[in-house]
Amino acid sequence: MTLYHCPDCDRIHDEPYEAAFGLFARCVDCGMNADHRDHRQALEAMPQAA
């Protein structure tokens, strides 16, 4: 079993959230948080309806 190191939270995990291009890959928790943060920033950047 391959173990991956999450650079965001500095933990070792066995299932990467996103495609691993080496031994560094985000874990599920960090990947979900990053997706949520990106989605929220995209919504905040949209102009408000008048």
mmCIF file of N, CA, C and O in Angstrom:
data_model
loop_
_atom_site.group_PDB
_atom_site.id
_atom_site.type_symbol
_atom_site.label_atom_id
_atom_site.label_comp_id
_atom_site.label_asym_id
_atom_site.label_seq_id
_atom_site.Cartn_x
_atom_site.Cartn_y
_atom_site.Cartn_z
ATOM 1 N N MET A 1 0.846 -1.168 0.000
ATOM 2 C CA MET A 1 0.000 0.000 0.000
ATOM 3 C C MET A 1 0.900 1.243 0.000
ATOM 4 O O MET A 1 1.845 1.358 0.757
ATOM 5 N N THR A 2 0.555 2.178 -0.865
ATOM 6 C CA THR A 2 1.302 3.424 -0.957
ATOM 7 C C THR A 2 0.775 4.417 0.065
ATOM 8 O O THR A 2 -0.429 4.594 0.196
ATOM 9 N N LEU A 3 1.682 5.058 0.776
ATOM 10 C CA LEU A 3 1.303 6.091 1.728
ATOM 11 C C LEU A 3 1.678 7.449 1.140
ATOM 12 O O LEU A 3 2.723 7.598 0.504
ATOM 13 N N TYR A 4 0.809 8.420 1.344
ATOM 14 C CA TYR A 4 1.007 9.756 0.814
ATOM 15 C C TYR A 4 1.137 10.745 1.961
ATOM 16 O O TYR A 4 0.549 10.563 3.021
ATOM 17 N N HIS A 5 1.882 11.804 1.719
ATOM 18 C CA HIS A 5 2.040 12.866 2.710
ATOM 19 C C HIS A 5 1.254 14.079 2.234
ATOM 20 O O HIS A 5 1.454 14.571 1.130
ATOM 21 N N CYS A 6 0.334 14.552 3.074
ATOM 22 C CA CYS A 6 -0.454 15.727 2.729
ATOM 23 C C CYS A 6 0.355 16.980 3.081
ATOM 24 O O CYS A 6 0.678 17.194 4.252
ATOM 25 N N PRO A 7 0.670 17.803 2.092
ATOM 26 C CA PRO A 7 1.458 19.003 2.376
ATOM 27 C C PRO A 7 0.669 20.069 3.137
ATOM 28 O O PRO A 7 1.254 20.941 3.764
ATOM 29 N N ASP A 8 -0.666 20.013 3.086
ATOM 30 C CA ASP A 8 -1.480 21.029 3.755
ATOM 31 C C ASP A 8 -1.551 20.818 5.259
ATOM 32 O O ASP A 8 -1.394 21.748 6.035
ATOM 33 N N CYS A 9 -1.807 19.578 5.691
ATOM 34 C CA CYS A 9 -1.975 19.323 7.129
ATOM 35 C C CYS A 9 -0.816 18.525 7.721
ATOM 36 O O CYS A 9 -0.812 18.252 8.909
ATOM 37 N N ASP A 10 0.141 18.126 6.877
ATOM 38 C CA ASP A 10 1.337 17.415 7.329
ATOM 39 C C ASP A 10 1.008 16.062 7.958
ATOM 40 O O ASP A 10 1.615 15.656 8.938
ATOM 41 N N ARG A 11 0.017 15.364 7.392
ATOM 42 C CA ARG A 11 -0.338 14.033 7.877
ATOM 43 C C ARG A 11 -0.054 13.000 6.791
ATOM 44 O O ARG A 11 0.019 13.309 5.615
ATOM 45 N N ILE A 12 0.060 11.758 7.206
ATOM 46 C CA ILE A 12 0.239 10.632 6.287
ATOM 47 C C ILE A 12 -1.125 9.967 6.095
ATOM 48 O O ILE A 12 -1.862 9.759 7.045
ATOM 49 N N HIS A 13 -1.454 9.646 4.849
ATOM 50 C CA HIS A 13 -2.730 9.000 4.555
ATOM 51 C C HIS A 13 -2.538 7.986 3.438
ATOM 52 O O HIS A 13 -1.538 7.980 2.747
ATOM 53 N N ASP A 14 -3.528 7.114 3.251
ATOM 54 C CA ASP A 14 -3.381 6.060 2.244
ATOM 55 C C ASP A 14 -4.232 6.280 1.002
ATOM 56 O O ASP A 14 -4.048 5.608 0.012
ATOM 57 N N GLU A 15 -5.163 7.229 1.023
ATOM 58 C CA GLU A 15 -5.983 7.506 -0.154
ATOM 59 C C GLU A 15 -5.915 8.985 -0.480
ATOM 60 O O GLU A 15 -6.378 9.808 0.304
ATOM 61 N N PRO A 16 -5.346 9.348 -1.626
ATOM 62 C CA PRO A 16 -5.290 10.765 -1.984
ATOM 63 C C PRO A 16 -6.646 11.281 -2.435
ATOM 64 O O PRO A 16 -7.450 10.546 -3.006
ATOM 65 N N TYR A 17 -6.913 12.544 -2.150
ATOM 66 C CA TYR A 17 -8.160 13.179 -2.589
ATOM 67 C C TYR A 17 -8.090 13.523 -4.063
ATOM 68 O O TYR A 17 -9.054 13.408 -4.788
ATOM 69 N N GLU A 18 -6.915 13.960 -4.495
ATOM 70 C CA GLU A 18 -6.720 14.300 -5.895
ATOM 71 C C GLU A 18 -5.591 13.449 -6.447
ATOM 72 O O GLU A 18 -4.917 12.750 -5.695
ATOM 73 N N ALA A 19 -5.422 13.487 -7.748
ATOM 74 C CA ALA A 19 -4.393 12.649 -8.379
ATOM 75 C C ALA A 19 -3.022 12.941 -7.789
ATOM 76 O O ALA A 19 -2.620 14.094 -7.665
ATOM 77 N N ALA A 20 -2.337 11.903 -7.403
ATOM 78 C CA ALA A 20 -1.019 12.045 -6.792
ATOM 79 C C ALA A 20 0.056 11.939 -7.868
ATOM 80 O O ALA A 20 0.104 10.974 -8.615
ATOM 81 N N PHE A 21 0.896 12.930 -7.949
ATOM 82 C CA PHE A 21 1.995 12.924 -8.903
ATOM 83 C C PHE A 21 3.304 12.605 -8.196
ATOM 84 O O PHE A 21 4.359 13.051 -8.580
ATOM 85 N N GLY A 22 3.233 11.852 -7.138
ATOM 86 C CA GLY A 22 4.384 11.509 -6.327
ATOM 87 C C GLY A 22 3.882 11.091 -4.959
ATOM 88 O O GLY A 22 2.766 10.613 -4.820
ATOM 89 N N LEU A 23 4.670 11.290 -3.955
ATOM 90 C CA LEU A 23 4.269 10.904 -2.611
ATOM 91 C C LEU A 23 3.570 12.039 -1.872
ATOM 92 O O LEU A 23 3.248 11.899 -0.703
ATOM 93 N N PHE A 24 3.337 13.174 -2.549
ATOM 94 C CA PHE A 24 2.632 14.300 -1.939
ATOM 95 C C PHE A 24 1.264 14.436 -2.584
ATOM 96 O O PHE A 24 1.151 14.578 -3.794
ATOM 97 N N ALA A 25 0.222 14.361 -1.782
ATOM 98 C CA ALA A 25 -1.135 14.528 -2.278
ATOM 99 C C ALA A 25 -2.013 14.968 -1.125
ATOM 100 O O ALA A 25 -1.822 14.545 0.005
ATOM 101 N N ARG A 26 -2.960 15.840 -1.414
ATOM 102 C CA ARG A 26 -3.880 16.293 -0.376
ATOM 103 C C ARG A 26 -4.733 15.142 0.129
ATOM 104 O O ARG A 26 -5.151 14.278 -0.627
ATOM 105 N N CYS A 27 -5.007 15.169 1.429
ATOM 106 C CA CYS A 27 -5.913 14.177 2.000
ATOM 107 C C CYS A 27 -7.355 14.623 1.744
ATOM 108 O O CYS A 27 -7.608 15.728 1.259
ATOM 109 N N VAL A 28 -8.307 13.787 2.048
ATOM 110 C CA VAL A 28 -9.713 14.073 1.792
ATOM 111 C C VAL A 28 -10.154 15.330 2.537
ATOM 112 O O VAL A 28 -10.827 16.190 1.972
ATOM 113 N N ASP A 29 -9.772 15.467 3.798
ATOM 114 C CA ASP A 29 -10.185 16.631 4.583
ATOM 115 C C ASP A 29 -9.676 17.933 3.965
ATOM 116 O O ASP A 29 -10.439 18.881 3.787
ATOM 117 N N CYS A 30 -8.415 17.974 3.636
ATOM 118 C CA CYS A 30 -7.828 19.189 3.062
ATOM 119 C C CYS A 30 -8.376 19.460 1.661
ATOM 120 O O CYS A 30 -8.617 20.605 1.289
ATOM 121 N N GLY A 31 -8.582 18.415 0.881
ATOM 122 C CA GLY A 31 -9.127 18.581 -0.469
ATOM 123 C C GLY A 31 -10.545 19.104 -0.452
ATOM 124 O O GLY A 31 -10.893 20.007 -1.221
ATOM 125 N N MET A 32 -11.372 18.582 0.444
ATOM 126 C CA MET A 32 -12.758 19.051 0.557
ATOM 127 C C MET A 32 -12.797 20.495 1.041
ATOM 128 O O MET A 32 -13.568 21.308 0.536
ATOM 129 N N ASN A 33 -11.955 20.835 2.007
ATOM 130 C CA ASN A 33 -11.905 22.212 2.509
ATOM 131 C C ASN A 33 -11.461 23.178 1.419
ATOM 132 O O ASN A 33 -12.005 24.274 1.291
ATOM 133 N N ALA A 34 -10.475 22.782 0.620
ATOM 134 C CA ALA A 34 -9.993 23.641 -0.459
ATOM 135 C C ALA A 34 -11.069 23.826 -1.525
ATOM 136 O O ALA A 34 -11.260 24.941 -2.030
ATOM 137 N N ASP A 35 -11.791 22.763 -1.866
ATOM 138 C CA ASP A 35 -12.869 22.878 -2.848
ATOM 139 C C ASP A 35 -13.966 23.807 -2.341
ATOM 140 O O ASP A 35 -14.487 24.643 -3.087
ATOM 141 N N HIS A 36 -14.316 23.660 -1.062
ATOM 142 C CA HIS A 36 -15.355 24.512 -0.474
ATOM 143 C C HIS A 36 -14.907 25.975 -0.470
ATOM 144 O O HIS A 36 -15.667 26.876 -0.816
ATOM 145 N N ARG A 37 -13.651 26.206 -0.102
ATOM 146 C CA ARG A 37 -13.113 27.569 -0.060
ATOM 147 C C ARG A 37 -13.095 28.179 -1.469
ATOM 148 O O ARG A 37 -13.485 29.329 -1.655
ATOM 149 N N ASP A 38 -12.684 27.391 -2.481
ATOM 150 C CA ASP A 38 -12.647 27.891 -3.862
ATOM 151 C C ASP A 38 -14.048 28.218 -4.361
ATOM 152 O O ASP A 38 -14.266 29.226 -5.034
ATOM 153 N N HIS A 39 -15.015 27.364 -4.032
ATOM 154 C CA HIS A 39 -16.397 27.584 -4.460
ATOM 155 C C HIS A 39 -16.959 28.850 -3.811
ATOM 156 O O HIS A 39 -17.609 29.659 -4.464
ATOM 157 N N ARG A 40 -16.695 29.026 -2.517
ATOM 158 C CA ARG A 40 -17.199 30.199 -1.802
ATOM 159 C C ARG A 40 -16.576 31.474 -2.366
ATOM 160 O O ARG A 40 -17.266 32.479 -2.557
ATOM 161 N N GLN A 41 -15.281 31.443 -2.685
ATOM 162 C CA GLN A 41 -14.628 32.637 -3.244
ATOM 163 C C GLN A 41 -15.194 32.956 -4.618
ATOM 164 O O GLN A 41 -15.353 34.135 -4.962
ATOM 165 N N ALA A 42 -15.522 31.936 -5.403
ATOM 166 C CA ALA A 42 -16.102 32.176 -6.719
ATOM 167 C C ALA A 42 -17.488 32.816 -6.578
ATOM 168 O O ALA A 42 -17.837 33.723 -7.336
ATOM 169 N N LEU A 43 -18.274 32.367 -5.607
ATOM 170 C CA LEU A 43 -19.587 32.953 -5.391
ATOM 171 C C LEU A 43 -19.485 34.400 -4.903
ATOM 172 O O LEU A 43 -20.270 35.258 -5.307
ATOM 173 N N GLU A 44 -18.522 34.672 -4.041
ATOM 174 C CA GLU A 44 -18.349 36.033 -3.536
ATOM 175 C C GLU A 44 -17.862 36.986 -4.618
ATOM 176 O O GLU A 44 -18.122 38.181 -4.557
ATOM 177 N N ALA A 45 -17.159 36.467 -5.611
ATOM 178 C CA ALA A 45 -16.623 37.298 -6.681
ATOM 179 C C ALA A 45 -17.694 37.660 -7.715
ATOM 180 O O ALA A 45 -17.511 38.596 -8.497
ATOM 181 N N MET A 46 -18.808 36.933 -7.703
ATOM 182 C CA MET A 46 -19.878 37.211 -8.671
ATOM 183 C C MET A 46 -20.570 38.524 -8.300
ATOM 184 O O MET A 46 -20.789 38.803 -7.116
ATOM 185 N N PRO A 47 -20.929 39.327 -9.304
ATOM 186 C CA PRO A 47 -21.621 40.579 -8.991
ATOM 187 C C PRO A 47 -23.010 40.293 -8.427
ATOM 188 O O PRO A 47 -23.679 39.337 -8.823
ATOM 189 N N GLN A 48 -23.427 41.131 -7.504
ATOM 190 C CA GLN A 48 -24.731 40.977 -6.875
ATOM 191 C C GLN A 48 -25.820 41.522 -7.816
ATOM 192 O O GLN A 48 -25.619 42.510 -8.511
ATOM 193 N N ALA A 49 -26.970 40.864 -7.802
ATOM 194 C CA ALA A 49 -28.098 41.334 -8.618
ATOM 195 C C ALA A 49 -28.663 42.618 -7.995
ATOM 196 O O ALA A 49 -28.710 42.765 -6.784
ATOM 197 N N ALA A 50 -29.092 43.522 -8.846
ATOM 198 C CA ALA A 50 -29.602 44.810 -8.342
ATOM 199 C C ALA A 50 -31.010 44.694 -7.841
ATOM 200 O O ALA A 50 -31.782 43.882 -8.130
#
